[in-house]
């Protein structure tokens, strides 16, 4: 089946630094990549949608200058959290969509900002 | 705006009992997805329902979709402890669009 590899699984960073999260579709072409964040005991909240080669579309309330998304190829998308602060601590999950594959979720990244 | 509502949000049930989780959504869609999430983990796909009247079963779980009523159910038969997890339903308005998730149902199966 379709696999999306998400790295790192967890990361601890100091306040003010940047963190990059990578999602790679291993055996299919991801036409669209979705990035979600999930706070404890809550549902998934869509942050942004990106299509290969295009600028990401951000949901209302999500700062595009803080959460930089790059979808440079059909198999790779990255989310960079810039100048991270403790309130950015969360579980980030990517989801790749491809024709004939539907939605495939990455394994998630636990970000802790100290 | 597409809204997806699940109920109940919390469910504690005894092993061996049956129960149903409901998922209502607010706009026309023929596609509904059920996921399981264990603590600290990402989502595991359970069922993909792609048409009115679709019914799928896997082990003790059975999902159905009524697009006219905009309702999906996830039925649990003879629950076992291993089913303890959070279950999410999700809907997309069109293939390739973002999934809209319900708030999730936290299920605890006790002896």
XYZ file of C-alpha atoms in Angstrom:
225
model
C 0.000 0.000 0.000
C 0.850 3.669 -0.171
C 3.365 4.906 2.388
C 4.214 8.413 3.520
C 7.421 8.749 5.477
C 7.436 11.632 7.945
C 10.564 12.795 9.776
C 11.492 13.465 12.420
C 9.120 11.553 14.683
C 9.848 13.911 17.513
C 11.920 17.002 17.990
C 12.748 19.275 20.878
C 13.978 22.740 20.027
C 14.744 25.956 21.805
C 12.417 28.889 21.569
C 13.342 31.117 18.646
C 14.864 28.416 16.485
C 13.427 26.845 13.343
C 12.429 23.263 12.761
C 11.862 21.459 9.474
C 9.517 18.521 9.122
C 9.701 16.396 6.015
C 7.079 14.217 4.391
C 7.940 11.930 1.541
C 5.600 9.701 -0.432
C 7.562 6.537 -1.042
C 5.648 4.694 -3.727
C 3.274 7.144 -5.328
C 3.112 10.676 -6.567
C 1.484 13.037 -4.116
C -0.416 15.563 -6.148
C -1.547 17.325 -3.030
C -0.137 17.465 0.468
C -2.082 18.517 3.524
C -0.545 19.616 6.798
C -2.448 19.256 10.053
C -1.713 20.024 13.647
C -3.275 18.287 16.581
C -3.333 19.467 20.178
C -3.786 16.926 22.990
C -7.215 15.334 23.056
C -8.384 17.387 20.086
C -9.091 16.662 16.481
C -6.880 17.396 13.508
C -6.846 21.001 12.351
C -5.932 21.688 8.754
C -3.107 24.187 8.503
C -2.453 24.325 4.794
C -2.810 22.599 1.462
C -0.052 22.456 -1.087
C 0.131 21.289 -4.655
C 3.398 20.394 -6.292
C 5.095 23.440 -7.719
C 2.542 25.898 -6.334
C 2.361 28.106 -3.300
C 0.567 26.604 -0.358
C -2.926 27.700 0.591
C -3.156 28.438 4.292
C -6.220 28.161 6.467
C -7.530 31.219 8.204
C -5.525 32.039 11.290
C -2.408 30.155 10.204
C 0.585 32.430 9.733
C 2.168 31.663 6.396
C 5.400 33.411 7.352
C 5.718 31.249 10.422
C 4.773 27.923 8.889
C 6.656 27.691 5.621
C 5.538 24.928 3.314
C 7.473 23.751 0.318
C 6.178 21.151 -2.112
C 9.011 21.061 -4.578
C 8.321 17.658 -6.052
C 5.546 15.100 -6.326
C 7.146 13.046 -3.581
C 8.393 15.588 -1.069
C 6.835 18.318 1.021
C 8.354 20.137 3.966
C 6.936 22.228 6.775
C 9.292 24.632 8.492
C 8.232 26.159 11.770
C 10.183 29.386 11.997
C 11.060 31.144 15.234
C 9.276 28.476 17.183
C 7.653 29.301 20.505
C 6.230 27.055 23.209
C 2.698 27.579 21.889
C 3.805 25.910 18.633
C 4.357 22.682 20.527
C 1.973 20.206 18.985
C 1.644 17.027 16.950
C 2.051 17.750 13.245
C 0.727 15.277 10.686
C 1.025 15.355 6.922
C -1.355 13.676 4.522
C -0.599 13.007 0.898
C -3.236 12.589 -1.757
C -2.574 10.821 -5.018
C -4.745 9.551 -7.836
C -5.756 5.949 -7.194
C -4.201 6.130 -3.724
C -6.493 8.473 -1.872
C -5.290 9.946 1.396
C -2.223 8.545 3.148
C -1.079 9.920 6.473
C 2.440 10.295 7.733
C 3.388 8.979 11.145
C 3.369 12.438 12.718
C 5.958 14.671 14.361
C 5.820 15.589 18.015
C 7.292 19.088 18.357
C 8.227 20.412 21.774
C 9.542 23.947 22.042
C 11.340 24.773 25.271
C -18.393 25.353 5.594
C -18.520 21.592 5.909
C -19.221 20.481 9.450
C -18.704 16.979 10.726
C -20.210 15.972 14.035
C -19.508 12.810 15.922
C -21.267 11.404 18.907
C -20.641 10.366 21.470
C -17.310 12.079 22.099
C -16.512 9.758 24.965
C -17.569 6.174 25.319
C -16.771 3.730 28.052
C -18.064 0.278 27.415
C -17.645 -3.175 28.837
C -15.989 -5.963 26.969
C -18.476 -8.043 25.044
C -20.979 -5.240 24.560
C -22.119 -3.641 21.324
C -22.250 0.046 20.540
C -22.529 2.494 17.660
C -20.686 5.724 16.953
C -22.486 8.240 14.776
C -21.072 10.705 12.295
C -23.224 13.432 10.742
C -22.036 15.877 8.138
C -23.515 19.055 6.783
C -23.068 19.001 3.025
C -23.434 16.648 0.113
C -20.653 14.132 -0.151
C -20.386 10.525 -1.258
C -17.126 9.880 0.525
C -16.617 9.220 4.175
C -13.575 7.905 5.986
C -13.062 6.296 9.363
C -9.745 6.375 11.167
C -8.363 5.022 14.382
C -5.763 6.862 16.449
C -3.840 5.352 19.330
C -2.214 7.680 21.885
C 0.877 9.357 20.487
C 0.341 7.845 17.055
C -0.884 9.043 13.707
C -4.074 7.941 11.990
C -4.743 4.417 10.846
C -7.255 4.064 8.045
C -10.157 1.771 8.937
C -12.762 2.235 6.236
C -13.311 4.234 3.085
C -16.987 4.515 2.139
C -17.503 5.817 -1.362
C -21.180 5.493 -2.146
C -24.632 5.618 -0.652
C -25.445 2.389 1.117
C -21.826 1.313 1.371
C -21.164 -1.132 4.172
C -17.761 -2.423 5.144
C -16.707 -4.766 7.909
C -13.390 -5.635 9.428
C -13.316 -7.842 12.473
C -15.552 -6.387 15.182
C -16.058 -3.096 13.356
C -18.640 -2.353 10.710
C -19.148 0.987 8.991
C -22.029 2.173 6.862
C -22.912 5.279 4.901
C -26.261 6.893 4.162
C -25.541 9.885 1.943
C -29.170 10.980 1.845
C -29.258 11.298 5.615
C -25.630 12.505 5.629
C -24.926 9.922 8.266
C -22.332 7.261 8.816
C -22.189 4.759 11.621
C -19.362 2.738 13.081
C -20.733 -0.285 14.875
C -18.697 -2.167 17.414
C -19.618 -5.767 18.079
C -18.553 -7.616 21.214
C -15.961 -5.038 22.169
C -12.522 -6.085 23.350
C -9.895 -4.033 25.163
C -7.731 -3.764 22.042
C -10.395 -1.551 20.469
C -9.695 1.191 23.006
C -8.591 4.194 20.930
C -9.913 7.416 19.442
C -12.011 7.058 16.313
C -12.404 9.837 13.796
C -14.723 10.185 10.865
C -13.808 12.542 8.038
C -15.470 13.846 4.903
C -14.149 15.541 1.806
C -16.315 17.622 -0.521
C -14.454 16.341 -3.525
C -11.692 13.893 -4.229
C -8.321 15.433 -3.479
C -9.702 18.159 -1.263
C -8.813 18.373 2.404
C -10.552 16.027 4.783
C -12.814 17.607 7.378
C -12.635 15.714 10.624
C -15.097 15.157 13.387
C -13.952 15.805 16.936
C -13.292 12.141 17.509
C -14.788 9.545 19.806
C -12.570 8.396 22.634
C -13.422 4.764 23.283
C -12.421 2.892 26.411
C -13.247 -0.776 26.667
C -13.100 -2.113 30.193
C -13.191 -5.679 31.509
